[in-house]
Amino acid sequence: MEEKKDIVICRCEDITLDMIRECIRNGADNLEEIKRTLRCGMGPCQGTTCMPLIRKELARYLGVSIDEIEMPTKRPPLLVTKFETILEGVEGEE
Amino acid sequence: MRSSANVVIIGGGIIGSATAYYLAGLGIKDIVILERSYLSSGATGRCGAGVRQQWGLDMNCQLAKASVDIFENLREELDYDIEYRQGGYLVLAHNETQVEQFKRNLSVQAKYNIPSRLISVKEALEICPYLDTSRFIAATFCPTDGHANPFLTNYAYANAASRLGVEINKFTEAREILIEKGRITGVVTDQGTIRTSIVVNAAGGYSREVAAMAGITIPTYSERHQILVTEPIEPLFQTMVISFQIGIYTQQVPHGSFIMGISEKEEPSHNINASWHFLEYMVGQAVQILPIFKRLRVVRQWAGSYNKTPDAQPIVGEAEDLPGFFQAVGFSGHGFMIGPSTSKVLAQMIAGQPPEIDVSPLTYKRFQTGKLILEPSVVG
Ligand SMILES: Cc1cc2nc3c(=O)[nH]c(=O)nc-3n(C[C@H](O)[C@H](O)[C@H](O)COP(=O)(O)OP(=O)(O)OC[C@H]3O[C@@H](n4cnc5c(N)ncnc54)[C@H](O)[C@@H]3O)c2cc1C
């Protein structure tokens, strides 16, 4: 198992498989709690790469099928938007 | 799930988790938390997590100061890094009336050794160099105010409570409170019934619904409040910047992102959807105080519920009409900052000990007697 130690699961926030396993062992038995503890899924990609992997890991730990693990909510605006752009939008409407 | 308990706490936010922890610490056994979703799914996991001691009323200063004393040692006490930072709170004054009010507040704060002070625009710039100086005329600053990570604080309390033997049932909803001859006898959940004589309403946005299960009418209601977070950037300033007049607050968290929120006119509801209108309004107001924000990029926005009362102050204590029914609800926008001390006081009351801070004015009966609590410095 040693060689698995540094597998990075969430690239936005630099979260490794070991950190995720520890978090699950500490009682986080759903993706929302894992996300909130470790910030994985809160970066610019909103969990597109990491969540499916974490979901699989959690399902394995809990001994349930992947479909039983609910995916966390994605938050708007989904695309990283510059404040200036939002302001231009406001002015454009007037 | 247990079939009987000494205390059943409804709600696994900061209030429910911290109350369970302090109760267990007082030696009370067989405590159960019911949380209908995951931990921190309510307001706690959606909040700005700012911790301010600059209040205008004695009781609020006491609760806030006592919470800061707790926050300062929470990492050691709960063995969990909650990312608590004391970068201060800079409260902007926009006119002379506010300056006078803030001076009165400062004299109350001083009684409780809260190290806040009135500062000039020039001094404010030393703390936050990016403020637009045409937008305010003075400010108050308290260096020991700050913020924590709300999820981690919630989990730190929950984990510590569970180490002390508290049973936490996630994804378990309280549906009904059983009462016989004026006494609580149990709680019906979607996973079965628990016999108990003591129930704690820590249900946040659903406090009125839970009180109603006990036949108690309280005037709390939920109101959507929105918030956003930006991409992380290099550290700009440490302090929280707030304005009661604009209803705005913003702060850079240790991770490097800015979080910010602003109050909007909302009808009471359980709506927690994010809106585009908020984004435009928030950004428009923020860049007026802090023009440097134009270069920020928003990554996520979300919403949560303020659970409000007619005077924007919480209801805390045992219900006069139903012994064994305790409540800590209706915290408006400040339940995180006074959560630790309020939960501790509530635990003392449940355990039959004299509470270390007198919160008797927070009775729900005040809405009948008209003895409302008029706090001048609240984010509405
Ligand atoms: C956008 C926003 C920003 C904020 N910023 C700040 C801030 O900077 N500083 C500050 O101090 N405060 C702030 N607040 C307020 C703060 O978040 C709340 O006052 C505080 O978190 C309340 O904690 P709680 O435990 O009472 O409620 P919650 O965290 O809402 O917990 C209540 C829990 O009860 C559960 N529940 C409800 N009904 C049932 C039932 N029938 N059975 C089982 N479980 C049930 C819910 O699922 C929920 O998890 C903010 C709030 C919002 C929305």
Short mmCIF file of C-alpha atoms and ligand atoms in Angstrom, two decimals:
data_model
loop_
_atom_site.label_atom_id
_atom_site.label_comp_id
_atom_site.label_asym_id
_atom_site.label_seq_id
_atom_site.Cartn_x
_atom_site.Cartn_y
_atom_site.Cartn_z
CA MET A 1 0.00 0.00 0.00
CA GLU A 2 3.00 2.31 0.59
CA GLU A 3 3.31 3.41 -3.02
CA LYS A 4 -0.26 4.74 -3.00
CA LYS A 5 0.55 7.32 -0.35
CA ASP A 6 0.96 10.35 -2.56
CA ILE A 7 -1.77 9.86 -5.11
CA VAL A 8 -3.28 13.27 -5.68
CA ILE A 9 -7.04 12.99 -6.07
CA CYS A 10 -8.06 16.64 -6.12
CA ARG A 11 -5.68 18.73 -8.19
CA CYS A 12 -7.31 22.08 -7.44
CA GLU A 13 -6.71 21.78 -3.72
CA ASP A 14 -3.90 19.21 -3.67
CA ILE A 15 -5.73 16.53 -1.71
CA THR A 16 -4.30 13.01 -1.62
CA LEU A 17 -5.97 9.63 -1.35
CA ASP A 18 -4.53 9.20 2.14
CA MET A 19 -6.12 12.42 3.33
CA ILE A 20 -9.46 11.29 1.95
CA ARG A 21 -9.19 7.90 3.63
CA GLU A 22 -8.35 9.51 6.95
CA CYS A 23 -11.28 11.87 6.63
CA ILE A 24 -13.64 8.95 5.98
CA ARG A 25 -12.20 7.03 8.94
CA ASN A 26 -12.86 10.09 11.11
CA GLY A 27 -16.56 9.80 10.44
CA ALA A 28 -17.26 11.67 7.20
CA ASP A 29 -19.58 9.11 5.59
CA ASN A 30 -20.92 11.27 2.74
CA LEU A 31 -19.41 13.42 -0.02
CA GLU A 32 -20.71 16.73 1.34
CA GLU A 33 -18.82 16.27 4.59
CA ILE A 34 -15.64 15.15 2.84
CA LYS A 35 -15.85 18.16 0.54
CA ARG A 36 -16.34 20.53 3.46
CA THR A 37 -13.54 19.04 5.53
CA LEU A 38 -10.90 18.89 2.81
CA ARG A 39 -12.08 21.52 0.29
CA CYS A 40 -11.93 18.97 -2.55
CA GLY A 41 -14.59 19.93 -5.05
CA MET A 42 -14.51 23.57 -3.97
CA GLY A 43 -11.86 24.62 -6.47
CA PRO A 44 -12.37 25.98 -9.98
CA CYS A 45 -13.26 22.56 -11.42
CA GLN A 46 -16.05 22.06 -8.85
CA GLY A 47 -15.16 18.44 -8.31
CA THR A 48 -15.39 17.31 -11.92
CA THR A 49 -12.27 15.14 -11.62
CA CYS A 50 -12.08 14.29 -7.95
CA MET A 51 -15.67 13.58 -6.93
CA PRO A 52 -16.15 10.43 -9.01
CA LEU A 53 -12.89 9.05 -7.55
CA ILE A 54 -13.82 9.95 -3.99
CA ARG A 55 -17.27 8.51 -4.53
CA LYS A 56 -15.74 5.21 -5.54
CA GLU A 57 -13.44 5.21 -2.52
CA LEU A 58 -16.30 6.01 -0.14
CA ALA A 59 -18.54 3.32 -1.65
CA ARG A 60 -15.76 0.79 -1.17
CA TYR A 61 -15.20 1.84 2.45
CA LEU A 62 -18.90 1.72 3.30
CA GLY A 63 -19.42 -1.47 1.34
CA VAL A 64 -22.26 -0.03 -0.73
CA SER A 65 -22.74 0.44 -4.45
CA ILE A 66 -21.54 3.67 -6.03
CA ASP A 67 -25.09 4.67 -6.95
CA GLU A 68 -26.00 4.85 -3.28
CA ILE A 69 -23.51 7.69 -2.71
CA GLU A 70 -25.11 11.04 -3.47
CA MET A 71 -23.07 13.60 -5.40
CA PRO A 72 -22.64 17.05 -3.79
CA THR A 73 -24.32 20.17 -5.17
CA LYS A 74 -22.50 22.13 -7.85
CA ARG A 75 -22.50 25.84 -7.14
CA PRO A 76 -23.07 28.58 -9.70
CA PRO A 77 -21.71 30.46 -11.57
CA LEU A 78 -19.85 27.28 -12.66
CA LEU A 79 -17.48 29.32 -14.79
CA VAL A 80 -15.02 31.46 -12.89
CA THR A 81 -16.15 35.03 -13.60
CA LYS A 82 -14.22 38.25 -13.11
CA PHE A 83 -15.97 40.94 -11.05
CA GLU A 84 -15.36 43.44 -13.84
CA THR A 85 -17.25 41.23 -16.26
CA ILE A 86 -20.19 41.01 -13.88
CA LEU A 87 -20.16 44.81 -13.55
CA GLU A 88 -20.13 45.26 -17.32
CA GLY A 89 -23.17 43.02 -17.46
CA VAL A 90 -24.95 45.29 -15.00
CA GLU A 91 -24.13 48.45 -16.94
CA GLY A 92 -25.08 46.82 -20.21
CA GLU A 93 -28.60 46.31 -18.93
CA GLU A 94 -29.22 49.95 -18.18
CA MET B 1 -30.25 4.33 17.14
CA ARG B 2 -30.91 4.31 20.89
CA SER B 3 -34.47 3.70 22.00
CA SER B 4 -34.15 6.03 24.99
CA ALA B 5 -32.00 9.01 25.92
CA ASN B 6 -31.62 11.64 28.61
CA VAL B 7 -31.47 14.42 26.06
CA VAL B 8 -32.43 14.50 22.38
CA ILE B 9 -31.00 17.41 20.42
CA ILE B 10 -32.71 18.22 17.13
CA GLY B 11 -30.16 19.75 14.72
CA GLY B 12 -26.50 19.03 14.01
CA GLY B 13 -25.27 22.56 13.28
CA ILE B 14 -22.91 24.47 15.52
CA ILE B 15 -25.57 24.92 18.19
CA GLY B 16 -26.67 21.28 18.37
CA SER B 17 -23.13 19.91 18.20
CA ALA B 18 -21.66 22.36 20.72
CA THR B 19 -24.57 21.93 23.13
CA ALA B 20 -24.10 18.15 22.99
CA TYR B 21 -20.38 18.56 23.64
CA TYR B 22 -20.81 20.87 26.64
CA LEU B 23 -23.63 18.74 28.07
CA ALA B 24 -21.51 15.60 27.84
CA GLY B 25 -18.68 17.56 29.45
CA LEU B 26 -20.97 18.28 32.39
CA GLY B 27 -21.34 14.55 32.91
CA ILE B 28 -24.75 14.08 31.30
CA LYS B 29 -24.99 10.63 29.71
CA ASP B 30 -27.09 9.24 26.87
CA ILE B 31 -27.28 12.27 24.62
CA VAL B 32 -28.56 11.89 21.07
CA ILE B 33 -28.27 14.33 18.16
CA LEU B 34 -30.75 14.03 15.30
CA GLU B 35 -29.64 15.63 12.05
CA ARG B 36 -31.91 15.14 9.10
CA SER B 37 -29.14 15.65 6.55
CA TYR B 38 -25.33 15.70 6.79
CA LEU B 39 -23.53 17.69 9.50
CA SER B 40 -23.24 21.41 8.65
CA SER B 41 -25.95 21.14 5.99
CA GLY B 42 -27.82 24.07 7.55
CA ALA B 43 -26.80 27.68 8.10
CA THR B 44 -23.54 26.74 9.83
CA GLY B 45 -22.10 25.21 6.67
CA ARG B 46 -23.26 28.16 4.60
CA CYS B 47 -22.18 31.05 6.79
CA GLY B 48 -19.46 33.66 6.69
CA ALA B 49 -18.18 32.49 10.08
CA GLY B 50 -17.16 35.97 11.15
CA VAL B 51 -16.63 36.41 14.87
CA ARG B 52 -17.32 39.93 16.14
CA GLN B 53 -17.41 41.30 19.67
CA GLN B 54 -18.43 44.84 18.72
CA TRP B 55 -21.97 44.83 20.06
CA GLY B 56 -24.09 47.50 21.65
CA LEU B 57 -25.84 45.59 24.44
CA ASP B 58 -24.24 44.17 27.58
CA MET B 59 -25.56 40.64 27.08
CA ASN B 60 -24.38 40.46 23.47
CA CYS B 61 -20.93 41.79 24.40
CA GLN B 62 -20.73 39.16 27.14
CA LEU B 63 -21.82 36.30 24.86
CA ALA B 64 -19.47 37.41 22.08
CA LYS B 65 -16.49 37.93 24.37
CA ALA B 66 -17.08 34.57 26.08
CA SER B 67 -17.22 32.91 22.65
CA VAL B 68 -13.93 34.48 21.62
CA ASP B 69 -12.36 33.20 24.83
CA ILE B 70 -13.60 29.74 23.82
CA PHE B 71 -12.55 30.07 20.14
CA GLU B 72 -9.03 31.09 21.21
CA ASN B 73 -8.55 27.74 22.91
CA LEU B 74 -10.80 25.54 20.82
CA ARG B 75 -8.04 23.98 18.77
CA GLU B 76 -6.42 22.56 21.90
CA GLU B 77 -9.69 21.83 23.65
CA LEU B 78 -11.22 19.86 20.78
CA ASP B 79 -7.96 18.68 19.24
CA TYR B 80 -8.96 19.98 15.80
CA ASP B 81 -7.64 22.91 13.76
CA ILE B 82 -10.67 25.08 13.08
CA GLU B 83 -8.60 27.70 11.19
CA TYR B 84 -9.48 30.38 13.69
CA ARG B 85 -7.77 33.68 12.90
CA GLN B 86 -7.99 36.98 14.72
CA GLY B 87 -7.46 39.55 11.99
CA GLY B 88 -9.92 42.00 13.51
CA TYR B 89 -13.19 43.56 12.35
CA LEU B 90 -13.25 47.01 10.83
CA VAL B 91 -16.72 48.51 11.15
CA LEU B 92 -17.28 51.47 8.82
CA ALA B 93 -19.15 54.58 9.99
CA HIS B 94 -20.73 56.57 7.18
CA ASN B 95 -22.17 59.49 9.14
CA GLU B 96 -22.03 61.33 12.49
CA THR B 97 -25.07 59.53 13.90
CA GLN B 98 -23.26 56.22 13.43
CA VAL B 99 -20.10 57.57 15.01
CA GLU B 100 -22.10 58.59 18.08
CA GLN B 101 -23.76 55.17 18.24
CA PHE B 102 -20.41 53.41 17.88
CA LYS B 103 -18.98 55.53 20.72
CA ARG B 104 -21.82 54.37 22.97
CA ASN B 105 -21.17 50.76 21.89
CA LEU B 106 -17.47 51.11 22.64
CA SER B 107 -18.18 52.14 26.22
CA VAL B 108 -20.28 48.97 26.70
CA GLN B 109 -17.61 46.83 25.05
CA ALA B 110 -14.93 48.30 27.31
CA LYS B 111 -16.79 46.98 30.38
CA TYR B 112 -16.06 43.45 29.18
CA ASN B 113 -12.43 44.09 28.20
CA ILE B 114 -13.19 43.98 24.50
CA PRO B 115 -10.21 45.85 22.99
CA SER B 116 -12.15 47.84 20.37
CA ARG B 117 -11.47 51.49 19.53
CA LEU B 118 -12.63 54.35 17.35
CA ILE B 119 -10.21 55.06 14.51
CA SER B 120 -9.82 57.72 11.82
CA VAL B 121 -9.96 57.10 8.07
CA LYS B 122 -6.16 57.35 8.03
CA GLU B 123 -5.79 54.69 10.71
CA ALA B 124 -8.31 52.51 8.89
CA LEU B 125 -6.07 52.66 5.82
CA GLU B 126 -3.18 51.29 7.84
CA ILE B 127 -5.31 48.25 8.60
CA CYS B 128 -6.87 47.97 5.14
CA PRO B 129 -5.06 50.12 2.54
CA TYR B 130 -7.55 49.42 -0.26
CA LEU B 131 -10.61 51.16 1.18
CA ASP B 132 -12.18 53.98 -0.84
CA THR B 133 -11.78 56.88 1.61
CA SER B 134 -14.72 58.80 0.16
CA ARG B 135 -17.08 56.09 1.40
CA PHE B 136 -16.72 56.44 5.19
CA ILE B 137 -15.83 59.04 7.80
CA ALA B 138 -14.47 56.92 10.65
CA ALA B 139 -14.48 53.32 11.83
CA THR B 140 -14.18 51.13 14.87
CA PHE B 141 -11.69 48.31 15.03
CA CYS B 142 -11.34 45.35 17.34
CA PRO B 143 -8.12 43.38 16.75
CA THR B 144 -9.31 40.24 18.53
CA ASP B 145 -12.38 39.81 16.31
CA GLY B 146 -11.89 37.33 13.49
CA HIS B 147 -13.28 34.25 11.83
CA ALA B 148 -13.03 30.47 11.75
CA ASN B 149 -13.76 27.72 9.28
CA PRO B 150 -17.44 26.94 9.91
CA PHE B 151 -17.40 23.34 8.65
CA LEU B 152 -14.38 22.44 10.69
CA THR B 153 -15.81 24.12 13.79
CA ASN B 154 -19.03 22.14 13.34
CA TYR B 155 -17.11 18.85 12.89
CA ALA B 156 -14.70 19.63 15.72
CA TYR B 157 -17.59 19.95 18.16
CA ALA B 158 -19.41 16.92 16.74
CA ASN B 159 -16.32 14.70 16.85
CA ALA B 160 -15.50 15.81 20.39
CA ALA B 161 -19.09 15.17 21.44
CA SER B 162 -19.00 11.72 19.93
CA ARG B 163 -15.74 10.94 21.73
CA LEU B 164 -17.62 11.78 24.94
CA GLY B 165 -20.27 9.23 24.04
CA VAL B 166 -22.87 11.36 22.26
CA GLU B 167 -24.76 9.42 19.59
CA ILE B 168 -25.01 11.37 16.35
CA ASN B 169 -27.66 10.19 13.93
CA LYS B 170 -27.23 11.79 10.54
CA PHE B 171 -29.92 11.56 7.87
CA THR B 172 -32.45 11.13 10.66
CA GLU B 173 -35.36 13.53 10.90
CA ALA B 174 -37.39 14.42 13.98
CA ARG B 175 -41.04 14.20 12.97
CA GLU B 176 -43.04 14.44 16.15
CA ILE B 177 -42.52 15.26 19.84
CA LEU B 178 -44.57 13.10 22.18
CA ILE B 179 -46.13 14.82 25.19
CA GLU B 180 -48.19 13.29 27.98
CA LYS B 181 -49.78 15.33 30.78
CA GLY B 182 -47.65 18.37 30.00
CA ARG B 183 -44.37 16.42 29.94
CA ILE B 184 -42.20 15.35 27.03
CA THR B 185 -42.03 11.58 26.69
CA GLY B 186 -40.29 11.02 23.37
CA VAL B 187 -39.33 11.99 19.85
CA VAL B 188 -40.60 10.20 16.78
CA THR B 189 -38.10 10.11 13.92
CA ASP B 190 -38.17 8.59 10.45
CA GLN B 191 -35.89 5.88 11.88
CA GLY B 192 -37.90 5.05 14.98
CA THR B 193 -38.92 6.53 18.33
CA ILE B 194 -36.65 7.60 21.19
CA ARG B 195 -38.00 7.94 24.72
CA THR B 196 -36.77 11.07 26.46
CA SER B 197 -37.95 13.80 28.80
CA ILE B 198 -35.66 16.53 27.46
CA VAL B 199 -35.61 17.86 23.90
CA VAL B 200 -33.43 20.66 22.54
CA ASN B 201 -34.63 22.66 19.56
CA ALA B 202 -31.43 23.50 17.65
CA ALA B 203 -33.08 23.20 14.26
CA GLY B 204 -31.84 26.50 12.78
CA GLY B 205 -34.00 27.48 9.82
CA TYR B 206 -36.69 24.99 10.86
CA SER B 207 -36.97 26.13 14.47
CA ARG B 208 -40.59 27.19 14.19
CA GLU B 209 -41.61 23.84 12.73
CA VAL B 210 -39.81 21.95 15.51
CA ALA B 211 -41.29 24.19 18.23
CA ALA B 212 -44.71 23.50 16.73
CA MET B 213 -44.10 19.76 17.18
CA ALA B 214 -43.95 20.55 20.89
CA GLY B 215 -47.06 22.69 20.70
CA ILE B 216 -45.02 25.84 21.25
CA THR B 217 -45.55 28.85 19.01
CA ILE B 218 -42.50 31.00 18.33
CA PRO B 219 -42.30 33.87 15.84
CA THR B 220 -39.10 32.72 14.10
CA TYR B 221 -38.90 32.67 10.32
CA SER B 222 -36.26 31.93 7.72
CA GLU B 223 -34.86 34.43 5.30
CA ARG B 224 -32.48 33.75 2.42
CA HIS B 225 -29.02 35.30 2.64
CA GLN B 226 -26.47 34.90 -0.09
CA ILE B 227 -22.72 34.77 -0.15
CA LEU B 228 -19.89 34.20 -2.62
CA VAL B 229 -16.28 33.13 -2.65
CA THR B 230 -13.53 34.21 -5.04
CA GLU B 231 -10.45 32.53 -6.40
CA PRO B 232 -7.56 32.69 -3.96
CA ILE B 233 -5.13 35.57 -4.45
CA GLU B 234 -2.11 36.91 -2.55
CA PRO B 235 -2.87 38.21 0.96
CA LEU B 236 -4.33 41.74 0.76
CA PHE B 237 -5.59 42.40 4.28
CA GLN B 238 -6.36 40.47 7.44
CA THR B 239 -9.40 42.27 8.79
CA MET B 240 -13.06 41.67 8.14
CA VAL B 241 -14.59 44.84 6.69
CA ILE B 242 -18.25 45.46 7.43
CA SER B 243 -20.85 48.17 7.12
CA PHE B 244 -24.17 47.91 8.93
CA GLN B 245 -25.57 50.61 6.67
CA ILE B 246 -24.88 48.71 3.45
CA GLY B 247 -25.35 45.33 5.13
CA ILE B 248 -22.09 44.12 3.65
CA TYR B 249 -19.17 42.08 5.00
CA THR B 250 -16.03 40.76 3.38
CA GLN B 251 -12.92 38.96 4.47
CA GLN B 252 -9.97 37.10 3.01
CA VAL B 253 -9.79 33.61 4.48
CA PRO B 254 -6.47 31.81 5.14
CA HIS B 255 -6.89 29.86 1.91
CA GLY B 256 -6.53 33.17 0.00
CA SER B 257 -10.08 33.53 -1.30
CA PHE B 258 -12.35 36.37 -0.33
CA ILE B 259 -15.77 35.63 0.99
CA MET B 260 -18.43 38.30 0.95
CA GLY B 261 -22.10 38.72 1.60
CA ILE B 262 -24.72 41.43 1.57
CA SER B 263 -28.27 41.61 2.91
CA GLU B 264 -31.07 41.95 0.39
CA LYS B 265 -34.75 42.48 0.87
CA GLU B 266 -36.28 39.01 1.09
CA GLU B 267 -39.65 37.55 1.97
CA PRO B 268 -39.65 34.86 4.68
CA SER B 269 -39.12 31.45 3.04
CA HIS B 270 -36.99 28.32 3.03
CA ASN B 271 -35.57 29.24 -0.36
CA ILE B 272 -31.81 28.70 -0.44
CA ASN B 273 -31.18 29.00 -4.16
CA ALA B 274 -28.45 31.34 -5.35
CA SER B 275 -29.50 34.19 -7.65
CA TRP B 276 -27.81 36.15 -10.41
CA HIS B 277 -29.28 39.32 -8.95
CA PHE B 278 -27.26 38.80 -5.80
CA LEU B 279 -24.06 38.46 -7.80
CA GLU B 280 -24.60 41.79 -9.55
CA TYR B 281 -25.70 43.62 -6.43
CA MET B 282 -22.93 42.16 -4.26
CA VAL B 283 -20.18 42.93 -6.72
CA GLY B 284 -21.54 46.41 -7.43
CA GLN B 285 -21.58 47.36 -3.76
CA ALA B 286 -18.28 45.69 -2.88
CA VAL B 287 -16.21 47.49 -5.52
CA GLN B 288 -17.50 50.82 -4.24
CA ILE B 289 -15.91 50.25 -0.83
CA LEU B 290 -12.96 48.26 -2.13
CA PRO B 291 -12.22 49.19 -5.76
CA ILE B 292 -9.37 46.66 -5.90
CA PHE B 293 -12.02 43.94 -5.90
CA LYS B 294 -12.61 44.59 -9.62
CA ARG B 295 -9.84 42.12 -10.33
CA LEU B 296 -11.29 39.32 -8.21
CA ARG B 297 -12.95 36.32 -9.82
CA VAL B 298 -15.96 34.62 -8.27
CA VAL B 299 -15.71 30.82 -8.08
CA ARG B 300 -18.89 29.88 -6.26
CA GLN B 301 -21.97 31.48 -4.79
CA TRP B 302 -24.56 29.96 -2.50
CA ALA B 303 -27.28 30.85 -0.05
CA GLY B 304 -28.45 29.87 3.40
CA SER B 305 -31.14 30.83 5.86
CA TYR B 306 -30.95 33.38 8.61
CA ASN B 307 -33.39 32.16 11.21
CA LYS B 308 -34.87 35.45 12.40
CA THR B 309 -37.02 36.80 15.20
CA PRO B 310 -38.85 40.14 15.30
CA ASP B 311 -35.95 41.74 17.23
CA ALA B 312 -33.17 39.82 15.43
CA GLN B 313 -32.04 38.33 18.76
CA PRO B 314 -32.21 34.61 19.53
CA ILE B 315 -34.58 32.63 21.71
CA VAL B 316 -32.57 30.74 24.33
CA GLY B 317 -33.69 28.70 27.29
CA GLU B 318 -36.35 26.34 28.59
CA ALA B 319 -39.89 26.93 27.38
CA GLU B 320 -42.00 28.30 30.22
CA ASP B 321 -44.99 26.35 28.90
CA LEU B 322 -43.28 22.99 28.51
CA PRO B 323 -40.68 21.82 31.04
CA GLY B 324 -37.87 19.90 29.38
CA PHE B 325 -38.21 21.72 26.06
CA PHE B 326 -35.09 23.84 25.54
CA GLN B 327 -34.40 26.09 22.58
CA ALA B 328 -31.49 27.96 21.04
CA VAL B 329 -32.82 29.36 17.78
CA GLY B 330 -33.45 32.55 15.83
CA PHE B 331 -29.82 33.66 15.70
CA SER B 332 -30.22 35.83 12.61
CA GLY B 333 -26.74 36.52 11.17
CA HIS B 334 -24.75 35.93 14.33
CA GLY B 335 -25.33 32.38 15.54
CA PHE B 336 -21.85 31.25 14.65
CA MET B 337 -20.04 33.94 16.62
CA ILE B 338 -22.06 33.53 19.79
CA GLY B 339 -22.63 29.80 19.20
CA PRO B 340 -19.92 28.48 21.54
CA SER B 341 -20.88 30.55 24.59
CA THR B 342 -24.63 30.28 24.01
CA SER B 343 -24.38 26.49 23.68
CA LYS B 344 -22.34 26.31 26.85
CA VAL B 345 -24.87 28.41 28.75
CA LEU B 346 -27.71 26.31 27.37
CA ALA B 347 -25.94 23.11 28.46
CA GLN B 348 -25.58 24.54 31.96
CA MET B 349 -29.29 25.31 32.05
CA ILE B 350 -30.20 21.80 30.83
CA ALA B 351 -27.91 20.26 33.45
CA GLY B 352 -29.66 22.31 36.13
CA GLN B 353 -26.62 24.49 36.86
CA PRO B 354 -26.62 28.27 37.15
CA PRO B 355 -25.76 29.67 33.70
CA GLU B 356 -22.50 31.64 33.60
CA ILE B 357 -24.19 34.42 31.61
CA ASP B 358 -27.74 35.55 32.33
CA VAL B 359 -29.69 35.03 29.12
CA SER B 360 -33.14 35.27 30.69
CA PRO B 361 -34.03 38.26 28.46
CA LEU B 362 -33.88 35.79 25.53
CA THR B 363 -37.13 34.07 26.56
CA TYR B 364 -39.66 33.59 23.76
CA LYS B 365 -42.23 35.19 26.06
CA ARG B 366 -40.74 38.58 25.23
CA PHE B 367 -42.71 38.64 22.01
CA GLN B 368 -45.91 38.52 24.07
CA THR B 369 -44.84 40.90 26.82
CA GLY B 370 -43.25 43.32 24.35
CA LYS B 371 -39.90 43.28 26.14
CA LEU B 372 -37.95 43.21 22.90
CA ILE B 373 -34.18 43.43 22.87
CA LEU B 374 -33.04 46.43 20.91
CA GLU B 375 -29.53 45.79 19.71
CA PRO B 376 -28.23 48.69 17.59
CA SER B 377 -25.43 46.78 15.84
CA VAL B 378 -26.94 43.86 14.01
CA VAL B 379 -26.63 42.82 10.38
CA GLY B 380 -30.27 42.53 9.29
C1 LIG C 1 -25.03 33.49 4.23
C2 LIG C 1 -24.92 33.47 5.72
C3 LIG C 1 -23.85 34.13 6.34
C4 LIG C 1 -23.72 34.13 7.73
N1 LIG C 1 -22.62 34.73 8.30
C5 LIG C 1 -22.44 34.65 9.64
C6 LIG C 1 -21.27 35.19 10.25
O1 LIG C 1 -20.39 35.74 9.58
N2 LIG C 1 -21.15 35.09 11.60
C7 LIG C 1 -22.09 34.48 12.37
O2 LIG C 1 -21.94 34.43 13.58
N3 LIG C 1 -23.21 33.95 11.81
C8 LIG C 1 -23.40 34.03 10.48
N4 LIG C 1 -24.53 33.48 9.92
C9 LIG C 1 -25.56 32.90 10.81
C10 LIG C 1 -25.14 31.51 11.27
O3 LIG C 1 -24.83 30.72 10.15
C11 LIG C 1 -26.28 30.84 12.04
O4 LIG C 1 -26.81 31.71 13.00
C12 LIG C 1 -25.77 29.58 12.76
O5 LIG C 1 -25.01 28.78 11.90
C13 LIG C 1 -26.93 28.82 13.33
O6 LIG C 1 -26.51 27.55 13.75
P1 LIG C 1 -27.57 26.45 14.13
O7 LIG C 1 -26.83 25.26 14.61
O8 LIG C 1 -28.59 27.06 15.01
O9 LIG C 1 -28.37 26.15 12.78
P2 LIG C 1 -28.02 25.22 11.51
O10 LIG C 1 -26.58 25.22 11.18
O11 LIG C 1 -28.97 25.62 10.43
O12 LIG C 1 -28.36 23.78 12.03
C14 LIG C 1 -29.69 23.32 12.20
C15 LIG C 1 -29.75 21.89 11.72
O13 LIG C 1 -31.00 21.34 12.10
C16 LIG C 1 -31.35 20.39 11.13
N5 LIG C 1 -32.79 20.13 11.26
C17 LIG C 1 -33.81 21.00 11.04
N6 LIG C 1 -34.99 20.40 11.26
C18 LIG C 1 -34.71 19.12 11.66
C19 LIG C 1 -35.50 18.00 12.03
N7 LIG C 1 -36.86 18.06 12.06
N8 LIG C 1 -34.88 16.84 12.37
C20 LIG C 1 -33.52 16.75 12.36
N9 LIG C 1 -32.73 17.79 12.00
C21 LIG C 1 -33.31 18.95 11.66
C22 LIG C 1 -30.96 21.03 9.84
O14 LIG C 1 -30.77 20.07 8.81
C23 LIG C 1 -29.66 21.77 10.22
O15 LIG C 1 -28.51 21.03 9.88
C24 LIG C 1 -24.69 33.47 8.53
C25 LIG C 1 -25.75 32.79 7.92
C26 LIG C 1 -25.87 32.78 6.52
C27 LIG C 1 -27.00 32.04 5.89
#
